[in-house]
Short mmCIF file of C-alpha atoms in Angstrom, two decimals:
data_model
loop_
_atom_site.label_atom_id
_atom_site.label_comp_id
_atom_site.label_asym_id
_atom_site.label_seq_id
_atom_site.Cartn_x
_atom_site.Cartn_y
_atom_site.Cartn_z
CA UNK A 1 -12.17 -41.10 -28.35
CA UNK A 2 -15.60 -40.49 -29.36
CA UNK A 3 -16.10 -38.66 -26.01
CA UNK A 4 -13.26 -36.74 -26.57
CA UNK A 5 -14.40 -35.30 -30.27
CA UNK A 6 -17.99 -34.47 -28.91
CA UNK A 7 -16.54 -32.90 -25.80
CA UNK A 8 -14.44 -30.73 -28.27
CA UNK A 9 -17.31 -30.09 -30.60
CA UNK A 10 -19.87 -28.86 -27.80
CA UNK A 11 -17.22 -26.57 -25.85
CA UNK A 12 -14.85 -25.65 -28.13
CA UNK A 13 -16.13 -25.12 -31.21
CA UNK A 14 -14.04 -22.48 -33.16
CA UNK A 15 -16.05 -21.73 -36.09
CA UNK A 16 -19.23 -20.79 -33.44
CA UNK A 17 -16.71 -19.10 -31.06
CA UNK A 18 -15.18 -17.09 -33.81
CA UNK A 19 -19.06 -16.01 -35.34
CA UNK A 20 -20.41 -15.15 -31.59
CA UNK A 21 -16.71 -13.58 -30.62
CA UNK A 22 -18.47 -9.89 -31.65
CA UNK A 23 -21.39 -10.36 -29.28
CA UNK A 24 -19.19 -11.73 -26.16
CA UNK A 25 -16.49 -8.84 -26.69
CA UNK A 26 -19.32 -6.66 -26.29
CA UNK A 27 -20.37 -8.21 -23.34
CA UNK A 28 -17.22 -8.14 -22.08
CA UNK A 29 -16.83 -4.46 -22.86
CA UNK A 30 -19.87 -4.44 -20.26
CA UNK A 31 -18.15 -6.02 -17.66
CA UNK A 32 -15.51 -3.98 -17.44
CA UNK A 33 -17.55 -1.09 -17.64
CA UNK A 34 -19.69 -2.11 -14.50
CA UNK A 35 -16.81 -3.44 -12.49
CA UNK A 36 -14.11 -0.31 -12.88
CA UNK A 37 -17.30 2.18 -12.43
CA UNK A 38 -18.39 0.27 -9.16
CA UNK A 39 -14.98 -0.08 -8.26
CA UNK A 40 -14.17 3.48 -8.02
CA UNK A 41 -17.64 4.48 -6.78
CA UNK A 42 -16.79 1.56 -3.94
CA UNK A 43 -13.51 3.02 -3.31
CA UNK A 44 -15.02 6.53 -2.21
CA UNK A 45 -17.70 4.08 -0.16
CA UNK A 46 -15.07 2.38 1.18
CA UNK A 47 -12.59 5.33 2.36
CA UNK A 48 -15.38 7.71 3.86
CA UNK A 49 -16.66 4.69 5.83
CA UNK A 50 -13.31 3.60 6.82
CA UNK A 51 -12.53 7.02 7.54
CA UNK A 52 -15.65 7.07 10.02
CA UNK A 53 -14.54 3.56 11.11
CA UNK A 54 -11.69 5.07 12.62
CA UNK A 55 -12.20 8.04 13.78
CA UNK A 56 -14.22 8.68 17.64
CA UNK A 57 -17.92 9.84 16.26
CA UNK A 58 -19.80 6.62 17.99
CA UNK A 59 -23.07 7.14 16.22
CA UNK A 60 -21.69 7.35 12.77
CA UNK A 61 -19.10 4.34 13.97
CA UNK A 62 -22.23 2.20 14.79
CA UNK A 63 -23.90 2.51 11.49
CA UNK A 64 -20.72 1.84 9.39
CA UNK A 65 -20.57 -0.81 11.30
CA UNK A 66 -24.03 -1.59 10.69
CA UNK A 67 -23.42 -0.86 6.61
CA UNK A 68 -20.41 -3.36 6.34
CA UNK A 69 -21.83 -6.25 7.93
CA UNK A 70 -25.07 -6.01 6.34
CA UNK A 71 -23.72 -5.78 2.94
CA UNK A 72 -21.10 -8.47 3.40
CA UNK A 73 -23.06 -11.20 5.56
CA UNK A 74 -25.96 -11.08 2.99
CA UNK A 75 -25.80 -12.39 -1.04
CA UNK A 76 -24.75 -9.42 -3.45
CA UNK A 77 -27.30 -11.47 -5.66
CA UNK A 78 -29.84 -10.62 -3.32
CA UNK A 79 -28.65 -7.46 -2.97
CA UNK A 80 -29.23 -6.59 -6.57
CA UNK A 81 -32.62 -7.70 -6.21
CA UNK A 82 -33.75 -5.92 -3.56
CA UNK A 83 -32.01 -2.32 -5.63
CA UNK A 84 -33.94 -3.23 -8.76
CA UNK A 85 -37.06 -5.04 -7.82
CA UNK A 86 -37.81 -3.73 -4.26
CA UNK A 87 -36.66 -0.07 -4.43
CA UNK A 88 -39.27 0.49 -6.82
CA UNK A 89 -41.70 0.57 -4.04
CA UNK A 90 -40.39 3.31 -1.97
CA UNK A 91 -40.38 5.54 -5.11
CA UNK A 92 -36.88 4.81 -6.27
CA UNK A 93 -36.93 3.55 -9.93
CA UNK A 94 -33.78 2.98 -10.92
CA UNK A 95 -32.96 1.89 -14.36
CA UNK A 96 -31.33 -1.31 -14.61
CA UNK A 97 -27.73 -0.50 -15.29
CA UNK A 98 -28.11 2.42 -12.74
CA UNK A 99 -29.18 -0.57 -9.94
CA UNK A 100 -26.44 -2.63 -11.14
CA UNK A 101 -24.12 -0.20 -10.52
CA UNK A 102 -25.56 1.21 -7.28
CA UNK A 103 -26.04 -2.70 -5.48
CA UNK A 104 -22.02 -3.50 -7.30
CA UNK A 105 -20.80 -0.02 -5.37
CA UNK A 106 -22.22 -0.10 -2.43
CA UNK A 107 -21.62 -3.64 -1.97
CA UNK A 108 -17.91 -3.70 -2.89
CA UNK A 109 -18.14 -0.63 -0.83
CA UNK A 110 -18.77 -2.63 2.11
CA UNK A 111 -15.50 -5.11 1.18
CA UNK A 112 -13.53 -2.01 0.29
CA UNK A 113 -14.23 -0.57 4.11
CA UNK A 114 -12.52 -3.14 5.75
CA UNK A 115 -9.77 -3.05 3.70
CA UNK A 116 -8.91 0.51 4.04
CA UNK A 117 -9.59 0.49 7.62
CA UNK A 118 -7.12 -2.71 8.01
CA UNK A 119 -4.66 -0.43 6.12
CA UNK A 120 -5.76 2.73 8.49
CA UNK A 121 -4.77 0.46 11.63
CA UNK A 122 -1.18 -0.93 10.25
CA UNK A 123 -0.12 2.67 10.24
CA UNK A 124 2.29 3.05 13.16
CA UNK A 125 0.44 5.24 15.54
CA UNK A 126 3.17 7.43 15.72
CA UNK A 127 3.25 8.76 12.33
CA UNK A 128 -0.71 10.34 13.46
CA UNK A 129 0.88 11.67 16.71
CA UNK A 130 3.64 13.37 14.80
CA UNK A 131 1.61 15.03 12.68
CA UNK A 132 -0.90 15.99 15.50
CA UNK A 133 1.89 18.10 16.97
CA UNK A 134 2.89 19.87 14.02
CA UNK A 135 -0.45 21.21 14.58
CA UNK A 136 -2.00 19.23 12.09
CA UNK A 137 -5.43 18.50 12.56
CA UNK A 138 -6.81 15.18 12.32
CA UNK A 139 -8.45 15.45 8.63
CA UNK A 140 -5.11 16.93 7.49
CA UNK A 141 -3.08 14.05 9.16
CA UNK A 142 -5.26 11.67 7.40
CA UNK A 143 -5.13 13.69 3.72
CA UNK A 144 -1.26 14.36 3.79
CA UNK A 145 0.07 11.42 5.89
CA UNK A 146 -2.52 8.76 6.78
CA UNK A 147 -4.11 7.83 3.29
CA UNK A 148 -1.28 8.11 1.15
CA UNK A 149 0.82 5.32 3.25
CA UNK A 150 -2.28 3.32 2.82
CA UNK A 151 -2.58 3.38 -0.23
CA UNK A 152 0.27 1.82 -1.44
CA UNK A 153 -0.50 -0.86 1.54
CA UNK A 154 -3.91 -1.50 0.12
CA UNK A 155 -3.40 -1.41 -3.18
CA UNK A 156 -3.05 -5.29 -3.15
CA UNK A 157 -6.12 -6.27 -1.75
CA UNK A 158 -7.89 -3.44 -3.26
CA UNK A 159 -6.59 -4.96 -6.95
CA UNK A 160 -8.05 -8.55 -5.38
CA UNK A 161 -11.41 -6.89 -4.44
CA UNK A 162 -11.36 -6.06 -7.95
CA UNK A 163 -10.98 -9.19 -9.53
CA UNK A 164 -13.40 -10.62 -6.91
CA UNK A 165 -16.00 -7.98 -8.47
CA UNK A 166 -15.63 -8.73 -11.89
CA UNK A 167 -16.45 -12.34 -11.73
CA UNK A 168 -19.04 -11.01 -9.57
CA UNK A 169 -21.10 -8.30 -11.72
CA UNK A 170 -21.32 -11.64 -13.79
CA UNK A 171 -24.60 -11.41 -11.26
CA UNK A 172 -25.89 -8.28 -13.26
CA UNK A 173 -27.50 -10.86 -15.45
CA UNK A 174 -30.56 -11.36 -13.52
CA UNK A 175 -31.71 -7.77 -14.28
CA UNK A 176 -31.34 -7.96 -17.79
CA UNK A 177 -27.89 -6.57 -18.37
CA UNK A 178 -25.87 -7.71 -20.80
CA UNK A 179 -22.94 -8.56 -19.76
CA UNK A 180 -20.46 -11.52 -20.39
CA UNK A 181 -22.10 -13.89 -18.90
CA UNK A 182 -25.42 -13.39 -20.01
CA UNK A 183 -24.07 -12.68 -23.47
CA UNK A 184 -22.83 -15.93 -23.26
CA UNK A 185 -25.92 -17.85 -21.97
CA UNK A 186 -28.11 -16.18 -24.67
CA UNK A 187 -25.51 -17.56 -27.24
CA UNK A 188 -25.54 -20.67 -25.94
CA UNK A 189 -29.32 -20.47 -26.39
CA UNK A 190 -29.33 -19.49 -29.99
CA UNK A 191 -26.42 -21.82 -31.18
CA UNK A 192 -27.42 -24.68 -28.94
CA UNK A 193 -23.81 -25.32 -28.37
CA UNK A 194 -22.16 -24.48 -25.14
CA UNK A 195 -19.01 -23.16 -26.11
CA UNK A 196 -19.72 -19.48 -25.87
CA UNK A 197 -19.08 -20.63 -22.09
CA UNK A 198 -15.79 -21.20 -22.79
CA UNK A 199 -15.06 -18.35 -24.42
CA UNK A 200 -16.70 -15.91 -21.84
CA UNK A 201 -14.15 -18.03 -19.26
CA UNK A 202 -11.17 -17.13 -21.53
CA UNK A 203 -12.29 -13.72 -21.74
CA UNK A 204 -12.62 -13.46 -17.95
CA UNK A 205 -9.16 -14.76 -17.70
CA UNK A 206 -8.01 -12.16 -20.16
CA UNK A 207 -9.69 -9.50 -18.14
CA UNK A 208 -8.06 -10.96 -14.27
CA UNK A 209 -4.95 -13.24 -15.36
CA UNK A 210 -3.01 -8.88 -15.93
CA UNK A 211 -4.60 -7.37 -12.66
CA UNK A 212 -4.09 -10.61 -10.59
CA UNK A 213 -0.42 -11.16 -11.83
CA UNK A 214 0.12 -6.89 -10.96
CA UNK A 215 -1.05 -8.07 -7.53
CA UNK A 216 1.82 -10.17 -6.88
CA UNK A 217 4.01 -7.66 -8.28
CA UNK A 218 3.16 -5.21 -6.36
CA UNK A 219 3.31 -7.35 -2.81
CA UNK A 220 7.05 -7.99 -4.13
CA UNK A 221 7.78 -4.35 -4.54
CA UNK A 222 5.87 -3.68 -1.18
CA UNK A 223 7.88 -6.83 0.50
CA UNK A 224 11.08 -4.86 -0.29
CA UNK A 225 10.27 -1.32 0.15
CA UNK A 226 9.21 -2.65 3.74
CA UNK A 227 12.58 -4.20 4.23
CA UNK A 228 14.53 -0.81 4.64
CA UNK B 1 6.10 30.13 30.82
CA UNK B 2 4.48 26.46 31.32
CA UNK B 3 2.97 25.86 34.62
CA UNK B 4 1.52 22.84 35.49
CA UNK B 5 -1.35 23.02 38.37
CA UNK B 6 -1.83 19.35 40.08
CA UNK B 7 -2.05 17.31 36.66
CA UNK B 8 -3.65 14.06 36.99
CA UNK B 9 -3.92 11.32 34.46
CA UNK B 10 -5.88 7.84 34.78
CA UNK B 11 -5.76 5.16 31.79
CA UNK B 12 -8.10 3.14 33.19
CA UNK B 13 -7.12 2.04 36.94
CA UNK B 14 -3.77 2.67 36.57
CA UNK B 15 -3.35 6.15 38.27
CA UNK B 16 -0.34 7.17 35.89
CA UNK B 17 0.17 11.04 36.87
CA UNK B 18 -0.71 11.57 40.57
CA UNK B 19 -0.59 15.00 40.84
CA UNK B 20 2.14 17.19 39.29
CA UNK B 21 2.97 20.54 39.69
CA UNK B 22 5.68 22.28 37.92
CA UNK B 23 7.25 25.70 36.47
CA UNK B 24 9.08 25.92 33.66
CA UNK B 25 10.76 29.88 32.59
CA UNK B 26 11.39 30.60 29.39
CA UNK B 27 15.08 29.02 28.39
CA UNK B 28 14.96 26.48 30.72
CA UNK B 29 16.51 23.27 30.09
CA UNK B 30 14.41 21.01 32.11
CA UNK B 31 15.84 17.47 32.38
CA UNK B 32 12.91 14.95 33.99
CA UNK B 33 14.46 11.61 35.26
CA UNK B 34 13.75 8.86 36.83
CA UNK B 35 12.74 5.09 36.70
CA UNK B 36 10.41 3.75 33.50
CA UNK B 37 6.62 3.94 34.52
CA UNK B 38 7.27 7.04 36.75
CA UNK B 39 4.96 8.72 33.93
CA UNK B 40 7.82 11.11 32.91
CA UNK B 41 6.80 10.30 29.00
CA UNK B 42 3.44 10.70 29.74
CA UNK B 43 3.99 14.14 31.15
CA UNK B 44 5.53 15.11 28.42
CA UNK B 45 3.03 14.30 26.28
CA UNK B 46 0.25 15.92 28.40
CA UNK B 47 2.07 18.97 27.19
CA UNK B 48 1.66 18.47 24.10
CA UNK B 49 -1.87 17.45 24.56
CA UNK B 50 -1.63 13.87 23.05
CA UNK B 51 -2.79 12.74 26.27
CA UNK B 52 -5.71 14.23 27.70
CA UNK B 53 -5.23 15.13 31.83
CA UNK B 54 -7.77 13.11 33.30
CA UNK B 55 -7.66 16.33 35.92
CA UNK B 56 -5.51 19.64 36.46
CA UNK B 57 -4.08 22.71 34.60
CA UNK B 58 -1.70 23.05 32.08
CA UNK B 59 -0.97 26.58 31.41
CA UNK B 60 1.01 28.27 28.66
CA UNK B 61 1.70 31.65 28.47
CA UNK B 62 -0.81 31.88 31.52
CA UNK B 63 -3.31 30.48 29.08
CA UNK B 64 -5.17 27.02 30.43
CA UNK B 65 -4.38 24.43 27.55
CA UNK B 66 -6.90 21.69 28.91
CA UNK B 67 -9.60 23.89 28.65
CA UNK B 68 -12.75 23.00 26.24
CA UNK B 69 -12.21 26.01 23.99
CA UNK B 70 -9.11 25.42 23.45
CA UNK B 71 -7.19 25.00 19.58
CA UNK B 72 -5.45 22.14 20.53
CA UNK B 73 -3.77 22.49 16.78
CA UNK B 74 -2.55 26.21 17.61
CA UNK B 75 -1.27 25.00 20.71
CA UNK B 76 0.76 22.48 19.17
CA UNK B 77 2.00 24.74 16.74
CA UNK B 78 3.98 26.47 19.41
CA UNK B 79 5.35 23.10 21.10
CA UNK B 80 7.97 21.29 19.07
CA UNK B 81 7.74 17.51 20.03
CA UNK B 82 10.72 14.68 19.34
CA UNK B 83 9.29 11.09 19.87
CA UNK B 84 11.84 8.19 20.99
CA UNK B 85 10.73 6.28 17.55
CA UNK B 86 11.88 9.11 14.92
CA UNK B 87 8.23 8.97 13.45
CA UNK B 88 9.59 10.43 10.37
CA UNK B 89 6.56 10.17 7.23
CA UNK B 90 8.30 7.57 5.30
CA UNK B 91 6.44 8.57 2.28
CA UNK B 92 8.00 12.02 1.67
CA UNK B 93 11.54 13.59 1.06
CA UNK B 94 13.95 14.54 4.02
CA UNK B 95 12.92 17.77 2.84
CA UNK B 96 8.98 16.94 2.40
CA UNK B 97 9.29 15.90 5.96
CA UNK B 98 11.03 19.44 7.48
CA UNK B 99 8.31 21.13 5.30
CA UNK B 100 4.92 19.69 5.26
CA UNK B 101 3.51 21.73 8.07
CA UNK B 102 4.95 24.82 7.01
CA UNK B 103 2.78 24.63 3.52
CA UNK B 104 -0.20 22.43 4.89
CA UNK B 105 -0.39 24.47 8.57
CA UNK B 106 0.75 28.06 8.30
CA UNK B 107 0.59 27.66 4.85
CA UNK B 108 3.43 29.34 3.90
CA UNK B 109 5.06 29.85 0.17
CA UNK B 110 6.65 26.48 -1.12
CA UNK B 111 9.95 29.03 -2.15
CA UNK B 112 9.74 30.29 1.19
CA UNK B 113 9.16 27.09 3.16
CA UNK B 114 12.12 25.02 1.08
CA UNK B 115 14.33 28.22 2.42
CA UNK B 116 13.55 27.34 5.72
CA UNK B 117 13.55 23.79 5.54
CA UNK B 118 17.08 23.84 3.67
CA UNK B 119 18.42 26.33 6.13
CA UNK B 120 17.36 24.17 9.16
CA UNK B 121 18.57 20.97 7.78
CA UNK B 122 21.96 22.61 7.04
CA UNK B 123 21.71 23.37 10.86
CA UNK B 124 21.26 19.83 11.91
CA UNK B 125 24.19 19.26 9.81
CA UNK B 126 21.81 17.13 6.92
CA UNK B 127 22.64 19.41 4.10
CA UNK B 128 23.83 16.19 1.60
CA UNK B 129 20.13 14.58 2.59
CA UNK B 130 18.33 16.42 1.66
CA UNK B 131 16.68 15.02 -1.34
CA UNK B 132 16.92 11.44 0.62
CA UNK B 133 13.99 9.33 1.86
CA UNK B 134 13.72 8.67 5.69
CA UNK B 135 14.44 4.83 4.78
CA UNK B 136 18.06 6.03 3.32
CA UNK B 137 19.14 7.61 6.70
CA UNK B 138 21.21 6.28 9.62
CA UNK B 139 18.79 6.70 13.16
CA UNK B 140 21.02 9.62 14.42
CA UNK B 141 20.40 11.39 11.11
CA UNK B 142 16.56 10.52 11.37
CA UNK B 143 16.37 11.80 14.55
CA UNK B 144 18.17 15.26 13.83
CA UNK B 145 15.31 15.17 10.84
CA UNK B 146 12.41 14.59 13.52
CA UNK B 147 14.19 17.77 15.29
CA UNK B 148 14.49 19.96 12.04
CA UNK B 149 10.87 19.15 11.45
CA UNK B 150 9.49 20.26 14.47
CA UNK B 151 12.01 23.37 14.97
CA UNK B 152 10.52 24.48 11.57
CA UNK B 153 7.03 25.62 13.06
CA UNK B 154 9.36 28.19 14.87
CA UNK B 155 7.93 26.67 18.34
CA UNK B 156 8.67 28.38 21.89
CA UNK B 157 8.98 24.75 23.67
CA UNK B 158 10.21 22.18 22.68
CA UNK B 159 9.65 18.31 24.22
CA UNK B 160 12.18 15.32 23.83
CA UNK B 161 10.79 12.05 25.17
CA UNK B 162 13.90 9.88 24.94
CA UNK B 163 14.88 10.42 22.11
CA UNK B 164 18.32 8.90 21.96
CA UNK B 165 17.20 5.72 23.89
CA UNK B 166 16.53 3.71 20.35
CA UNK B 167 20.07 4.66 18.63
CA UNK B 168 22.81 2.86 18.30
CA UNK B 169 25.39 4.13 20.97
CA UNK B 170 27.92 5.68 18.73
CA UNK B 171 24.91 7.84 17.23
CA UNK B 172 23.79 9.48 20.39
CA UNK B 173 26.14 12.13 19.88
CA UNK B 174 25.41 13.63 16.99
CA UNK B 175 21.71 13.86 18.31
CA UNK B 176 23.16 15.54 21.73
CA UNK B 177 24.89 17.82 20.08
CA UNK B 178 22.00 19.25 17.86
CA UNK B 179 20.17 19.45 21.16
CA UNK B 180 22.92 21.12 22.94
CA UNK B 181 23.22 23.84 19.93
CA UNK B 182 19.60 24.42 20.55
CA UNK B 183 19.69 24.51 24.65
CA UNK B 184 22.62 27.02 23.75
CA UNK B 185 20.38 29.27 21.37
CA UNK B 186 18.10 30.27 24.42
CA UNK B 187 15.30 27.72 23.38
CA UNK B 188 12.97 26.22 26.27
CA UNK B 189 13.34 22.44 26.67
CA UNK B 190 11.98 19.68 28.14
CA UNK B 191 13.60 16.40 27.81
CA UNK B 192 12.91 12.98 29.19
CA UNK B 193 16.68 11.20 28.84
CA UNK B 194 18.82 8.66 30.05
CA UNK B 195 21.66 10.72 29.14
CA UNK B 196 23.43 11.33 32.77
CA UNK B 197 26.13 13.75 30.60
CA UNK B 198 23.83 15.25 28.46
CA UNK B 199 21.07 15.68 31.67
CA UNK B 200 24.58 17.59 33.74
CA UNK B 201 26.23 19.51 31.33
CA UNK B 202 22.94 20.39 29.74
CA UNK B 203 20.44 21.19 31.87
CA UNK B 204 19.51 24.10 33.90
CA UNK B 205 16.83 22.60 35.70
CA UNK B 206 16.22 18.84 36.96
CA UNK B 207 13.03 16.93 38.06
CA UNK B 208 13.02 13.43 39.39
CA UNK B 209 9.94 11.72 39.21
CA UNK B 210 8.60 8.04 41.04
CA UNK B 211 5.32 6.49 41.04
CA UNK B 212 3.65 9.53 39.22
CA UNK B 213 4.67 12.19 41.25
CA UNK B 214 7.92 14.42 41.39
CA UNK B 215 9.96 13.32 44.57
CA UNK B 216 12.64 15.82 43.79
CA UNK B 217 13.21 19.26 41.91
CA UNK B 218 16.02 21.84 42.03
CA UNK B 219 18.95 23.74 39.86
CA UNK B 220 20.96 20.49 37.69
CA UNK B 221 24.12 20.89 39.63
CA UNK B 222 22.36 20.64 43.02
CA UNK B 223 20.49 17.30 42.32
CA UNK B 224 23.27 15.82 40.93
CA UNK B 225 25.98 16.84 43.79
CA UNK B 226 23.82 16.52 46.01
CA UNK B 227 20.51 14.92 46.22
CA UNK B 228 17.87 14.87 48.92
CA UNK B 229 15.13 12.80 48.22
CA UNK B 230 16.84 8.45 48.53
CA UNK B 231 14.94 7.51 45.88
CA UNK B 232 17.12 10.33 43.78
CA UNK B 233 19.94 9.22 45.78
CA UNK B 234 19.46 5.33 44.66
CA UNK B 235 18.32 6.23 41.07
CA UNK B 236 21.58 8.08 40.69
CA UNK B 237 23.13 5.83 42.03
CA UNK B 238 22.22 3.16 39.80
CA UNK B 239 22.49 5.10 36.37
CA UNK B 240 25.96 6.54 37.55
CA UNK B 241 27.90 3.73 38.63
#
């Protein structure tokens, strides 16, 4: 019982998670703000790379090839590094939420590629060779006919990359920036009580639990639109 | 109007198109038979230039499509093409679909391109659909879609590559009939079938192809009264009962 009442004390203290709840929403604030703008900046990343993933140019092919596996066989915390403390040297000097953004884009960039270029492929090859002889050419085939099927096919695992990327710019902290995590930590520090932990967690949930439950809802919708 | 100068095409090592050579006039009806990998779909589609000829001319309008220079997107515009699969966009209106290239292609007014696209979908008897979604229609309905679509870039050829083979028997008709109105109208066709009765009451013109190359050409009524080459002979046999 006793282990009980000090578990409860150290992680879920409500009078210390109600005085630091200012500081963590905040930090949470900063979350979101790094994971939706590295998001979007990944999604552009991800569809011009997919884009050139597809099409026939074999130089530009190789080094999207060359970009995805590099960024997705190697830690984004090392990533982040390298864009903050190693840039620097070649006479980039990127602020530090600048470099969190830029190693969070171009990372989830990376993640994002293959997704859209799975989506690309699933599109019956007919619906490009119907276009093509409309006359279409092939960047209109892909603006007006392509991308917009994919879309609604990716949208799932786009919405997962997203979640996966929240959790993940929790990796920010090494730089300095203070997001939930950190926020967190450094509250932990300065109450000596670990439950601003706990809190952070339920404020990741609150961020996730809506975007991963929209996930399943829209694999439903998808699961019966594709039954006609 | 479409000559074709000894048209090769290789995918790989298999030799699909061993040398073709055909004419085809303006308002011909040109019915290709014969047996599946004879590379009559593949012809076809060299037309159309979704296949590149691995060697050989294609002319239109005595102008040499496989050339280097060549817009292969204002070619197409003048070649209507029906595929076997419909290959409607799923995404867009029966309307959207009919359309799309009129506003994205030859960008024409959206007032103007609706008129046509109404006016052409009231031809192919789909006046009630037209606010539908592909998903919504019956296969003989999308097909006489896929043909409104392509008959709305106005084209001077058009291509059919089978494309009653995946309906349902009792829809084939409605699909024939659209392509009968438009064999009657004076348009030039070329059309891959398995339609014996479409292939004799329709056609002007009939090639039999084997093994890549075309065994057997003439007027419709003289291949199928009487055909020279036996492979005809036993094809016809076969499909005629």
């Amino acid at each position: 019982m006793e282990g009980l009442s000090n578990l409860l004390e150290k992680y879920f203290s409500i009078g210390i998670i109600w005085e630091i709840l200012p500081y963590l929403l905040k930090g949470a604030l900063f979350t979101v703000i790094f994971s939706a703008s590295s998001e979007i900046i990944g999604i552009i990343i991800g569809l011009v790379t997919a884009m050139i993933r597809t099409s026939k140019i074999k130089v530009l092919n190789q080094l999207a090839i060359i970009y995805v596996d590099l960024f997705r066989g190697t830690p984004l915390l090392m990533q982040i590094i390298f864009v903050y403390y190693a840039l620097p040297y070649v006479g980039i000097n990127l602020p530090a939420p600048l470099a969190g953004i830029v190693a969070l884009s171009v990372n989830s960039g990376a993640y994002v590629t293959e997704i859209f270029r799975a989506g690309i492929d699933s599109i019956d090859k007919g619906q490009i060779e119907a276009a093509r002889s409309l006359g279409m050419s092939y960047a209109k085939t892909m603006r007006y006919i392509i991308i917009p099927q994919t879309f609604k096919r990716v949208l799932p695992p786009l919405t997962n990359e997203f979640v996966a990327l929240i959790k993940d710019s929790s990796l920010l902290s090494v730089i300095a920036i203070s997001e939930l995590l950190r926020t967190a930590k450094e509250m932990m520090t300065w109450k000596l009580n670990p439950s601003s932990l706990t809190a952070a967690a339920i404020l990741y949930l609150v961020i996730t639990l809506p975007l991963t439950r929209l996930v399943s809802h829209m694999e439903n919708r998808l699961k019966k639109s594709d039954a006609h | 109007m479409i000559k074709i100068v000894d048209l090769h095409k290789k995918f790989g090592d298999l030799h699909v198109l061993k040398g073709i050579n055909l004419n085809v006039n303006k308002g011909e009806v040109m019915v290709i038979l014969g047996p599946s990998g004879s590379g009559k779909s593949t012809l076809l589609r060299s037309i159309n230039l979704l296949e590149v000829p691995t060697s050989g001319q294609i002319f239109f309008d005595g102008v040499d499509i496989t050339g280097k220079k060549i817009d292969r997107n204002r070619v197409r515009q003048r070649i209507g093409m029906v595929f076997q699969g419909f290959n409607l966009f799923p995404h867009m209106t029966v309307l959207g679909n009919v359309t799309l290239a009129l506003l994205k292609v030859l960008k024409i007014k959206k007032e103007e391109a609706v008129k046509i696209g109404t006016d052409l979908l009231i031809r192919v008897g789909l006046k009630d659909k037209i606010n539908g979604y592909p998903n919504q229609l019956s296969g003989g309905q999308k097909q006489r879609v896929a043909i409104a679509r392509a008959l709305a870039m106005n084209p001077e050829v058009m291509l059919f590559d089978e494309v009653t083979s995946a309906l349902d028997p009792e829809l084939v008709k409605e699909v024939l009939d659209v392509m009968k109105d438009l064999a009657k109208s004076g348009m030039t066709m070329l059309v891959v079938t398995h339609e014996m009765g479409f292939a004799k009451e329709v056609g002007s013109h009939v090639i039999f192809m084997d093994e890549g190359l075309i065994v057997e050409e003439g007027l419709a009524q003289d291949i199928f009264e009487n055909p020279k080459h036996p492979r005809t002979k036993a094809f016809l046999d076969a499909v005629l009962y």
